[in-house]
mmCIF file of C-alpha atoms in Angstrom:
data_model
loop_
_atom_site.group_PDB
_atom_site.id
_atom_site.type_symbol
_atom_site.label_atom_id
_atom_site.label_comp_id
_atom_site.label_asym_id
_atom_site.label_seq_id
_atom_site.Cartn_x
_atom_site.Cartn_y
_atom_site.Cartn_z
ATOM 1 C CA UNK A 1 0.000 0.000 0.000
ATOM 2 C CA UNK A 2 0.983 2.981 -0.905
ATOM 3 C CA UNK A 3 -0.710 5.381 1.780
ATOM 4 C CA UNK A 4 -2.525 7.034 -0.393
ATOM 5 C CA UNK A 5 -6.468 7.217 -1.732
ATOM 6 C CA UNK A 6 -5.210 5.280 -4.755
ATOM 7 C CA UNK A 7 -4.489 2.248 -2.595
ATOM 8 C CA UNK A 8 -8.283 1.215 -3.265
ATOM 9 C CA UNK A 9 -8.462 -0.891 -6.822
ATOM 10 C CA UNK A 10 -10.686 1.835 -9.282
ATOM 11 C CA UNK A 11 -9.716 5.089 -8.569
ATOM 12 C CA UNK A 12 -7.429 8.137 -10.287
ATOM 13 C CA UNK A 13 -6.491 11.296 -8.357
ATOM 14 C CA UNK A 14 -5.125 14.033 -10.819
ATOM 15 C CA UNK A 15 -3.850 17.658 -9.826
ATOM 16 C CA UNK A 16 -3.435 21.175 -12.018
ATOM 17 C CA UNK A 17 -2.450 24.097 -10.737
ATOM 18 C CA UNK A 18 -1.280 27.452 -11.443
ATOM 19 C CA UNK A 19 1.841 29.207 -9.346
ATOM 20 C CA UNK A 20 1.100 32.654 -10.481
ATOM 21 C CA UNK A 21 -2.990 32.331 -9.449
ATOM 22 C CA UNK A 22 -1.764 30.439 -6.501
ATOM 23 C CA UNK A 23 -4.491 28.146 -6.485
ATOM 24 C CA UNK A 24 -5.916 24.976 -8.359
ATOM 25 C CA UNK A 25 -7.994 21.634 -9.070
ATOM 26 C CA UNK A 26 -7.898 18.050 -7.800
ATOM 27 C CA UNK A 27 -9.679 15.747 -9.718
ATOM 28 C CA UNK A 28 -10.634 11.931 -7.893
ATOM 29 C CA UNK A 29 -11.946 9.876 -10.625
ATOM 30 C CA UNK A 30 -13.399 6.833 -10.564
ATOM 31 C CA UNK A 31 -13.180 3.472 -13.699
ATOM 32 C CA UNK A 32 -16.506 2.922 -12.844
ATOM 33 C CA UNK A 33 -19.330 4.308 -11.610
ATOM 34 C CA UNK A 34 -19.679 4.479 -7.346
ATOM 35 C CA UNK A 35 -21.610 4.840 -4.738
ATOM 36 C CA UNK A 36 -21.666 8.179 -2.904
ATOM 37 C CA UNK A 37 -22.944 9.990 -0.142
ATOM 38 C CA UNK A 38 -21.857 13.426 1.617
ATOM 39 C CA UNK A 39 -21.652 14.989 4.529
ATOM 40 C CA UNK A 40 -21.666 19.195 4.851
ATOM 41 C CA UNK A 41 -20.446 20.133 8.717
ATOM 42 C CA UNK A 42 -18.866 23.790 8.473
ATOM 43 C CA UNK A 43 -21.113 27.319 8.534
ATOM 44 C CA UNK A 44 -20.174 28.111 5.127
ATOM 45 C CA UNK A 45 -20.506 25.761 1.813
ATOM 46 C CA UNK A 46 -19.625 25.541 -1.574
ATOM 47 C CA UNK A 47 -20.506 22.368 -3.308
ATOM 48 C CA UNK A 48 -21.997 21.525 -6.736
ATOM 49 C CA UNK A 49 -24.173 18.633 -7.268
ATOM 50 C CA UNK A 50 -24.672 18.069 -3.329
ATOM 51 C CA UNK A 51 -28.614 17.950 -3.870
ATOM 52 C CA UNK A 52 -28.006 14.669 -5.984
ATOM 53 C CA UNK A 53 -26.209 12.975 -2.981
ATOM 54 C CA UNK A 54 -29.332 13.304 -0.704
ATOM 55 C CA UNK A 55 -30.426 10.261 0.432
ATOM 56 C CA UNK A 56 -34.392 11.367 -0.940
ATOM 57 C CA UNK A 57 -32.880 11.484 -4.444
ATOM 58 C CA UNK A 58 -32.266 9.294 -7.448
ATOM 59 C CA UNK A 59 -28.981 9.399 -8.198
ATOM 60 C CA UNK A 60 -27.119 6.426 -6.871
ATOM 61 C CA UNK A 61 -23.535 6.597 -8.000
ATOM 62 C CA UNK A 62 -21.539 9.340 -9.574
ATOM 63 C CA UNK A 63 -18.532 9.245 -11.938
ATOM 64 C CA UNK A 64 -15.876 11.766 -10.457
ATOM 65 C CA UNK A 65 -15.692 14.663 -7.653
ATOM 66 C CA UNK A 66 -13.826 17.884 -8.672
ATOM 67 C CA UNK A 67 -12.623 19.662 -5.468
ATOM 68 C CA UNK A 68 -11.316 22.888 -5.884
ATOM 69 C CA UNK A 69 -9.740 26.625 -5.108
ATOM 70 C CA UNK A 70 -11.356 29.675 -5.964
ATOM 71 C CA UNK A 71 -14.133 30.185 -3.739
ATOM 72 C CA UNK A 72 -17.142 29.968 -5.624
ATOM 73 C CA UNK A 73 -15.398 30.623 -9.022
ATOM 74 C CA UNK A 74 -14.065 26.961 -8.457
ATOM 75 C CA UNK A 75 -17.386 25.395 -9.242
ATOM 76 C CA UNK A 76 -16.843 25.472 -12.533
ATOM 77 C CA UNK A 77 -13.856 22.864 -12.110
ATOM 78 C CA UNK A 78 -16.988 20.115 -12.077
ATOM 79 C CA UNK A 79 -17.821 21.338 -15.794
ATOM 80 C CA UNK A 80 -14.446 20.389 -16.104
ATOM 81 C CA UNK A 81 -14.178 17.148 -15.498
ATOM 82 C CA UNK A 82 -17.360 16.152 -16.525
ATOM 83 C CA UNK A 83 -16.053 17.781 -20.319
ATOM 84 C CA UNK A 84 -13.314 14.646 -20.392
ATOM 85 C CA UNK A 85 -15.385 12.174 -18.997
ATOM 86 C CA UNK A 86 -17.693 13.146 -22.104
ATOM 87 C CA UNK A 87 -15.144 12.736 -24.080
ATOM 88 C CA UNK A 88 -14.773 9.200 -22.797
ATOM 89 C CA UNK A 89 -18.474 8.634 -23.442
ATOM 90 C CA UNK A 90 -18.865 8.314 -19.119
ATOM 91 C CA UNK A 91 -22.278 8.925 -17.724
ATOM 92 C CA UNK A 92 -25.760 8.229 -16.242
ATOM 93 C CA UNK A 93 -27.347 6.946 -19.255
ATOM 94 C CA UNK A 94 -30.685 8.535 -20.045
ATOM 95 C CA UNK A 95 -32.178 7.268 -22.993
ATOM 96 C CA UNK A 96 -29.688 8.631 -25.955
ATOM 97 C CA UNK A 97 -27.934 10.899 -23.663
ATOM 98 C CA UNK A 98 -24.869 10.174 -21.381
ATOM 99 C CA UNK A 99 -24.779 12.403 -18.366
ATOM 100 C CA UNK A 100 -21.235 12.006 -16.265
ATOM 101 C CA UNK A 101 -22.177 12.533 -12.385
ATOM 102 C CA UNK A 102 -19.596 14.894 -10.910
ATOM 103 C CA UNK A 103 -20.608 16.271 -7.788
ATOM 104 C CA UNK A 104 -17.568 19.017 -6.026
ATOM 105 C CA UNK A 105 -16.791 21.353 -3.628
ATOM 106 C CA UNK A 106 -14.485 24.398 -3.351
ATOM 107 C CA UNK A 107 -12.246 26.021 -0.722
ATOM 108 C CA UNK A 108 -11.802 29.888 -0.420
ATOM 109 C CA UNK A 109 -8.159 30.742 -1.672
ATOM 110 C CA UNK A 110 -8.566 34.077 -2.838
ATOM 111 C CA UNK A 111 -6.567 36.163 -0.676
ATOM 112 C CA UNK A 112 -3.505 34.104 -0.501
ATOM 113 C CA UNK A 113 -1.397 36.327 -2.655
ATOM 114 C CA UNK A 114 -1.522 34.999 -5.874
ATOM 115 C CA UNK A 115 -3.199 36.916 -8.835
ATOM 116 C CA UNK A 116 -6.503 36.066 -9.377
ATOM 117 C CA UNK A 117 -7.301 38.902 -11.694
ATOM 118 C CA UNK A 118 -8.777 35.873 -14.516
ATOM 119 C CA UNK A 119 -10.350 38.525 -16.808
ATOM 120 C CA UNK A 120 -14.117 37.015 -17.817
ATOM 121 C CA UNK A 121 -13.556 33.562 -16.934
ATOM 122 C CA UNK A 122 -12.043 31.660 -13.828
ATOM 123 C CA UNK A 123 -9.638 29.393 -15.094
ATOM 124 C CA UNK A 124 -10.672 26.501 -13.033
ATOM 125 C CA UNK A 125 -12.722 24.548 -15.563
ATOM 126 C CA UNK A 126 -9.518 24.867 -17.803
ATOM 127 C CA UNK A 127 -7.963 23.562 -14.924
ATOM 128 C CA UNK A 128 -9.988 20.609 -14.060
ATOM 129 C CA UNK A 129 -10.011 18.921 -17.649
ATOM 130 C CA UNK A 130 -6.217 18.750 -17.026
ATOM 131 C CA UNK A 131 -6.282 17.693 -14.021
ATOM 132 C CA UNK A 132 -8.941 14.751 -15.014
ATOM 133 C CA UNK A 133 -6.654 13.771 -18.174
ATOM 134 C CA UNK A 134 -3.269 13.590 -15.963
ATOM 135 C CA UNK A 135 -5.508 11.656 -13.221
ATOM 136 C CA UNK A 136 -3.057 8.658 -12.017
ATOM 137 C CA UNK A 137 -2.832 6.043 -9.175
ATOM 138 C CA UNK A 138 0.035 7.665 -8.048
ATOM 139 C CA UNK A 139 -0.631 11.385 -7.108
ATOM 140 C CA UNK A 140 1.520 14.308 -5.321
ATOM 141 C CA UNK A 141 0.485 15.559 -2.110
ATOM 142 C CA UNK A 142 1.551 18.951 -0.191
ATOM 143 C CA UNK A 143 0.744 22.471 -1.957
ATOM 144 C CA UNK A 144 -0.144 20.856 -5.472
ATOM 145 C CA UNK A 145 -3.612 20.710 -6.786
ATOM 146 C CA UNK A 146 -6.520 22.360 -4.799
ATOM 147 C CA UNK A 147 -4.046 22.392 -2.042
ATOM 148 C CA UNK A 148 -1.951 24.809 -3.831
ATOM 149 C CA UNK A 149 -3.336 27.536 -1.892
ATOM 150 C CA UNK A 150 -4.805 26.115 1.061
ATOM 151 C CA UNK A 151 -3.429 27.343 4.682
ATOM 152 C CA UNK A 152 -4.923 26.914 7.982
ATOM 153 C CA UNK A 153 -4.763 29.276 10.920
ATOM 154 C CA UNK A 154 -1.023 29.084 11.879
ATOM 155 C CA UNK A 155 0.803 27.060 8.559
ATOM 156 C CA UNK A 156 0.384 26.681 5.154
ATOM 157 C CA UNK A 157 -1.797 24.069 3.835
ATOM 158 C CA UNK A 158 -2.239 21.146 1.173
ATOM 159 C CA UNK A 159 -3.522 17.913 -0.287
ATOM 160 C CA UNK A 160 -3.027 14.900 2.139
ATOM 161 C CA UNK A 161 -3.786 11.128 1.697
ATOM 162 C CA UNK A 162 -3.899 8.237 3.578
ATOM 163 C CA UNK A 163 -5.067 4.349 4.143
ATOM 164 C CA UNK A 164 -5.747 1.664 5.996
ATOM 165 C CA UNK A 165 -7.131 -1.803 6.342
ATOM 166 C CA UNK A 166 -9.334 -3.764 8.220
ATOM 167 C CA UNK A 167 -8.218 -7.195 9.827
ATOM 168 C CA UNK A 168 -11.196 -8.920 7.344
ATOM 169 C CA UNK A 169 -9.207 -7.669 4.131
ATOM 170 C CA UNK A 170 -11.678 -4.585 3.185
ATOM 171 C CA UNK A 171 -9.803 -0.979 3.158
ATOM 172 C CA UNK A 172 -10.506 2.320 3.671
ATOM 173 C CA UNK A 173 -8.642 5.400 2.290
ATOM 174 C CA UNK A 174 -8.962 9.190 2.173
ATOM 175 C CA UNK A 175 -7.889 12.431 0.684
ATOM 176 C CA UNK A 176 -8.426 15.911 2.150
ATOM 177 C CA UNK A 177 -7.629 19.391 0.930
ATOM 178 C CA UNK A 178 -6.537 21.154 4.126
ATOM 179 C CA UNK A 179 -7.517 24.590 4.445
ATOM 180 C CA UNK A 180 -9.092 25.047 8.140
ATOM 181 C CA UNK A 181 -10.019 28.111 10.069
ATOM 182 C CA UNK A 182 -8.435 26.398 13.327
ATOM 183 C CA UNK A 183 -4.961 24.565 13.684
ATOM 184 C CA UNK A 184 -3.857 21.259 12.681
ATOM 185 C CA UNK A 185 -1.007 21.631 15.483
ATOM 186 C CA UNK A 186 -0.728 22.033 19.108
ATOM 187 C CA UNK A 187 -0.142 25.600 20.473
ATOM 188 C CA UNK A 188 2.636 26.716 18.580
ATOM 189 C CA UNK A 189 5.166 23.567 18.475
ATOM 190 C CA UNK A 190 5.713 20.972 16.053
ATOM 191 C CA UNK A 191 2.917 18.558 17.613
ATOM 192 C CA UNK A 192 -0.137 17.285 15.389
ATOM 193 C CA UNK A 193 -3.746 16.979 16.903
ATOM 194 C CA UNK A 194 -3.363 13.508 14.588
ATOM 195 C CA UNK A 195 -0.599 12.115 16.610
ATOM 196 C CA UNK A 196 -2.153 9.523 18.078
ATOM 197 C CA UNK A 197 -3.355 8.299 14.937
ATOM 198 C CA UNK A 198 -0.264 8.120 13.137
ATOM 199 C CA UNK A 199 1.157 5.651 11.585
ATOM 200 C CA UNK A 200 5.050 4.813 10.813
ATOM 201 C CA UNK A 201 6.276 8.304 11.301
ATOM 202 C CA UNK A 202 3.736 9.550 8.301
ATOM 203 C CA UNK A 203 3.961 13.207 9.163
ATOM 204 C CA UNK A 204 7.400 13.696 11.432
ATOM 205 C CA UNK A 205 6.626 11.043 14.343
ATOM 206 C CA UNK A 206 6.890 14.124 16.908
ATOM 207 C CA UNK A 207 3.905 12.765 18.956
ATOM 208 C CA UNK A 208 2.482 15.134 21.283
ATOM 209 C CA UNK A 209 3.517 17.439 24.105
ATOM 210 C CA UNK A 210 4.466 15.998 27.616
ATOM 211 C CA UNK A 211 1.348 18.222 29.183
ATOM 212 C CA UNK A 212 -1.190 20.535 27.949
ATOM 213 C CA UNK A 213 -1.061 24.049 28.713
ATOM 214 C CA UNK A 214 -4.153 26.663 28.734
ATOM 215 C CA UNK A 215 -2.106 28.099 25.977
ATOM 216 C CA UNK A 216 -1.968 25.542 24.135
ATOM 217 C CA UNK A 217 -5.928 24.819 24.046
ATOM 218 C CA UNK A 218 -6.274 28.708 23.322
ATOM 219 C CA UNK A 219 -8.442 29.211 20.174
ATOM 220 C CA UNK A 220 -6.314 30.565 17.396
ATOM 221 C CA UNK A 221 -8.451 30.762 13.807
ATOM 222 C CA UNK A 222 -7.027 32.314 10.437
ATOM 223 C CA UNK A 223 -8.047 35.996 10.415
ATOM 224 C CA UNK A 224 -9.287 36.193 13.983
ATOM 225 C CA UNK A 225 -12.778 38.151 14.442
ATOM 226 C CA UNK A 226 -12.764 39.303 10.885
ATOM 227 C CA UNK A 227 -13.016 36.221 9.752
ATOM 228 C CA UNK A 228 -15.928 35.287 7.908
ATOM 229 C CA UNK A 229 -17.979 32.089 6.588
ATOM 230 C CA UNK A 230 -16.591 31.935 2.824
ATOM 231 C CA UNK A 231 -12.615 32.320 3.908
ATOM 232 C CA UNK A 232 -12.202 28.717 5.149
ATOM 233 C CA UNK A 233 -12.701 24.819 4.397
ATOM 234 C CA UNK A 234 -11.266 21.196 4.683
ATOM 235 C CA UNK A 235 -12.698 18.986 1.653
ATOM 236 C CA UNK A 236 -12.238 15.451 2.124
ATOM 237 C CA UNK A 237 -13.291 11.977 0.073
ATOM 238 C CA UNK A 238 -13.407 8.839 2.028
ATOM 239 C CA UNK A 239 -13.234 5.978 -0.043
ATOM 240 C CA UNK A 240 -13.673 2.111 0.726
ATOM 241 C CA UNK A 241 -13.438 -1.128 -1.338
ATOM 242 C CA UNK A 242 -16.763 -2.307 0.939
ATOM 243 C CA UNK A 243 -19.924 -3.163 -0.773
ATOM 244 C CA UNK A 244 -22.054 -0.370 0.701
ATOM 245 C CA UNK A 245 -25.443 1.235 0.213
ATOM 246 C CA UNK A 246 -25.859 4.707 0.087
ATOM 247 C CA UNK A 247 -27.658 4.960 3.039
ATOM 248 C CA UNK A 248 -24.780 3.135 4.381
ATOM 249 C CA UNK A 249 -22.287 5.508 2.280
ATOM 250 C CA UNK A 250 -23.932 8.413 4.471
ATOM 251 C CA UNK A 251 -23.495 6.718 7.690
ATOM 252 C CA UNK A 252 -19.672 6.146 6.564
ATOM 253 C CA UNK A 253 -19.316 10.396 5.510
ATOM 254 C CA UNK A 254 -20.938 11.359 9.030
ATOM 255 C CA UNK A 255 -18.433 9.434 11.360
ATOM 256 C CA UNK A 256 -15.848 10.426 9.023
ATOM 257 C CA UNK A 257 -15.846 13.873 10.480
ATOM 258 C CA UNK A 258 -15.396 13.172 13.711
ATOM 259 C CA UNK A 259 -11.308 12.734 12.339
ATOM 260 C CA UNK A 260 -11.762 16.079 11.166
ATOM 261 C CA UNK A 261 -12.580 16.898 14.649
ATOM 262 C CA UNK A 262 -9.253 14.625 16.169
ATOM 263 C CA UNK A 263 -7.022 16.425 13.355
ATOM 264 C CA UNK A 264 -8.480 20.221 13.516
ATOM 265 C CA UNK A 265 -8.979 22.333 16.321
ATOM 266 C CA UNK A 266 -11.529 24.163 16.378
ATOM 267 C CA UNK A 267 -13.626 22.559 13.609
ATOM 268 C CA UNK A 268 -17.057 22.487 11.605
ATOM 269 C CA UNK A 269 -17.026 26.613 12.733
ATOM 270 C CA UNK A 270 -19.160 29.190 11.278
ATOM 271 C CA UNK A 271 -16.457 29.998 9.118
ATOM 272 C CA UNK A 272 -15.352 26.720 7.779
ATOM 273 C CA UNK A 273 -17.130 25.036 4.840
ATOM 274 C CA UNK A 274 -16.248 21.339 6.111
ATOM 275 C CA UNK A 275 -17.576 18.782 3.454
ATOM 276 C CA UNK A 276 -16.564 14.671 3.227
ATOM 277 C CA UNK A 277 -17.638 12.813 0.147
ATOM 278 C CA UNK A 278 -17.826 8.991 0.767
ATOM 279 C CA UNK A 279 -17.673 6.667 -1.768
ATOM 280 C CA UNK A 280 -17.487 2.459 -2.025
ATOM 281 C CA UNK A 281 -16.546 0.460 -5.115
ATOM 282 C CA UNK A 282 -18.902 -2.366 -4.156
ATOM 283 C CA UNK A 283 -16.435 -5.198 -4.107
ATOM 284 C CA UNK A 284 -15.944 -6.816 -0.664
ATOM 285 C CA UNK A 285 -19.614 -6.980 1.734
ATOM 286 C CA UNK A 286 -19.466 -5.791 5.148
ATOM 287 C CA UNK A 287 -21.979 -6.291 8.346
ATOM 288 C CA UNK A 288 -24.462 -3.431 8.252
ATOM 289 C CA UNK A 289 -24.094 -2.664 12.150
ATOM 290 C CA UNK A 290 -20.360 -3.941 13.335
ATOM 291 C CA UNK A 291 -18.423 -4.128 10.861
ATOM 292 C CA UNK A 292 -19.846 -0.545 9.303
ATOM 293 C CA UNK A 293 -18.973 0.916 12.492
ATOM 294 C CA UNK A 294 -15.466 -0.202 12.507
ATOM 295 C CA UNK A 295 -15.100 0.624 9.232
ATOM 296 C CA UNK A 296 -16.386 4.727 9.965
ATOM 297 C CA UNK A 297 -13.547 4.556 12.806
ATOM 298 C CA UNK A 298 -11.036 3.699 10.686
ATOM 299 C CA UNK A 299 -12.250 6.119 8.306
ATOM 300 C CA UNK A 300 -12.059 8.568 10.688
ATOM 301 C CA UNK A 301 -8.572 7.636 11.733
ATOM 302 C CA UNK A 302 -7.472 7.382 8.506
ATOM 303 C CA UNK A 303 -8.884 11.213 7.840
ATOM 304 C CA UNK A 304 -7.226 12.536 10.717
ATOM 305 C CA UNK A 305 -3.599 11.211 9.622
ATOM 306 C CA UNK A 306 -4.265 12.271 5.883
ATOM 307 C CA UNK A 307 -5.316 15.564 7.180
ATOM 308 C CA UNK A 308 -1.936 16.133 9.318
ATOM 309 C CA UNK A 309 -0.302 15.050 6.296
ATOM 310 C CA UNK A 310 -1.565 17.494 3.925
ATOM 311 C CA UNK A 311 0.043 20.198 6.876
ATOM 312 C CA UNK A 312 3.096 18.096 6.702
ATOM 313 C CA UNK A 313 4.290 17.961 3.041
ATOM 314 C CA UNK A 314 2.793 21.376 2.185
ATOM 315 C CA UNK A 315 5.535 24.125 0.931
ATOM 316 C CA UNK A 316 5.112 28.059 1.551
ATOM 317 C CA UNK A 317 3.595 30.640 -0.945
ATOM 318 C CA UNK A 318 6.252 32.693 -2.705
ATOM 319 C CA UNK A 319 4.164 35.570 -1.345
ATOM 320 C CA UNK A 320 5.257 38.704 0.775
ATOM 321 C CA UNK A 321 3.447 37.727 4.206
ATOM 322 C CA UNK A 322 3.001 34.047 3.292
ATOM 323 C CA UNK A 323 2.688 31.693 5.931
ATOM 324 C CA UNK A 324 5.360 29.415 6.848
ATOM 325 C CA UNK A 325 5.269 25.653 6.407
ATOM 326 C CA UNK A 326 5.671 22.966 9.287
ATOM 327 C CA UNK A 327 8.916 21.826 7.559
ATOM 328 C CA UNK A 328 9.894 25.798 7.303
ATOM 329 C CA UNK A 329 9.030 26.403 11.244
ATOM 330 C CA UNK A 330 9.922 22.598 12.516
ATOM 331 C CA UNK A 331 12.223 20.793 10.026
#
């Protein structure tokens, strides 16, 4: 295994990005179609094709999930990758016409430095078609992708990954794009909220501080009180090789979060626009009430370390003012 969302059989992650807009697109798509489900925790939104994932409605599985920079302007990445999967003649099938399912979500990167003056059109559905055509098992992770231009509250941010299995054979993996109003670390040292959670020394085997100080469980959130309900997000897809319902796939998104809530302090905040996708390629059945509940802890395990992870092997902003990186501040 490779440690990364990739590690389950049927899925491509692809990244474009540009240095001068400082921001960019992360396409996860799947071979074949897959059963989803979401999740929407933080104050402040920005997803496309969210409606469809409702447990009320029709759709059952979806093609591909665009995640994105650019605030709002990002949505368009889904048009995106959708536009190759056309190509590819990838859809819902309706009669003559093939409709490819790509539900998103965006995170707010807009004041980060970089230039976003686009002219009439954001770039990111440019963006996303590369990033669907260059979509590989093995993927980048750090400030690459719609991590380019993520940061959190005290460090830069980024695209992290991470897996795991289950002692019966079925695995769970996960991807998030880390830009949180709160901190991934403790106070201001090198410790991760993930540490307990981590595995093999994934992101710098530091553990965590000998004793907690008030200090240290202060509240520090990007921008302070100005900050506001678009400025932040953490974007995540959980993905298993289970055979799962969607019902089952929604179960699997909602304890997902709580390992936003071990990796990110504070979390799911007025200002944060926390969203996990879950998805499950149908191959390998699982009991509907244990063995889905020790699957959604391991999920959320495994979305804690990925999230510490995309702190870990993120890289400053050339930027005047830019925040640092861990590996900047910590080695």
């Amino acid at each position: 295994m490779k440690n990364l969302l990739t590690d389950i059989a049927g899925v491509r992650v692809g990244h474009a990005d540009d240095a001068a807009l400082a921001s960019g697109v992360t396409a996860v798509v799947f071979d074949h179609p897959v059963v989803s489900a979401i999740d929407i925790r933080g104050g402040g939104p920005g997803t496309r094709e969210a409606g469809a994932l409702q447990l009320e409605n029709t759709v059952e599985r979806i093609d591909a999930i665009a995640l994105s920079g650019g605030s709002a302007f990002g949505l368009d990445a889904g048009g995106g990758v959708q536009a190759r999967l056309a190509e590819q003649g990838r859809g819902l099938v309706v009669r003559d016409a093939v409709i490819p399912i790509v539900p998103g979500a965006i995170i707010f990167d807009l004041l980060n430095g970089g230039d976003k003056s686009w002219g009439r059109f954001p770039p990111y559905r440019d963006l996303a078609y590369t990033a669907a055509a260059a979509a590989s098992t093995s993927f980048a992770l750090g400030s690459i992708g719609a991590g380019l231009g993520a940061t959190t509250a005290t460090l830069k941010g980024g695209i992290g990954s991470a897996s795991a299995a289950m002692q019966g054979g079925i695995t769970v993996a996960a991807l998030a794009v880390v830009n949180a109003v709160g901190t991934v670390t403790i106070g201001d040292g090198p410790w991760f909220w993930a540490a307990p959670f981590e595995v093999d020394g994934e992101f710098g085997g530091r553990g965590q501080p000998a004793s907690f100080t008030p200090d240290m469980l202060a509240m520090r959130i990007k921008g302070g009180p100005t900050a506001t309900a678009s400025e932040n997000t953490t974007l995540a897809v959980v993905l298993t090789d289970a055979a799962l319902t969607k019902p089952q796939a929604k179960r699997l998104a909602m304890i997902a979060q709580t390992g936003m809530a071990r990796a990110i302090y504070p979390v799911h905040a007025p200002m944060d626009g926390d969203v996990v996708f879950a998805a499950a390629t149908g191959i390998k059945p699982v009991d509907p009430l244990f063995g889905l509940t020790e699957l959604g802890m391991l999920a959320a395990n495994t979305l804690a370390r990925a999230i510490a992870r995309g702190v870990y092997t993120a890289t400053a902003l050339p930027f005047p003012g830019a925040l640092p990186s861990w590996k900047d501040r910590f080695g």
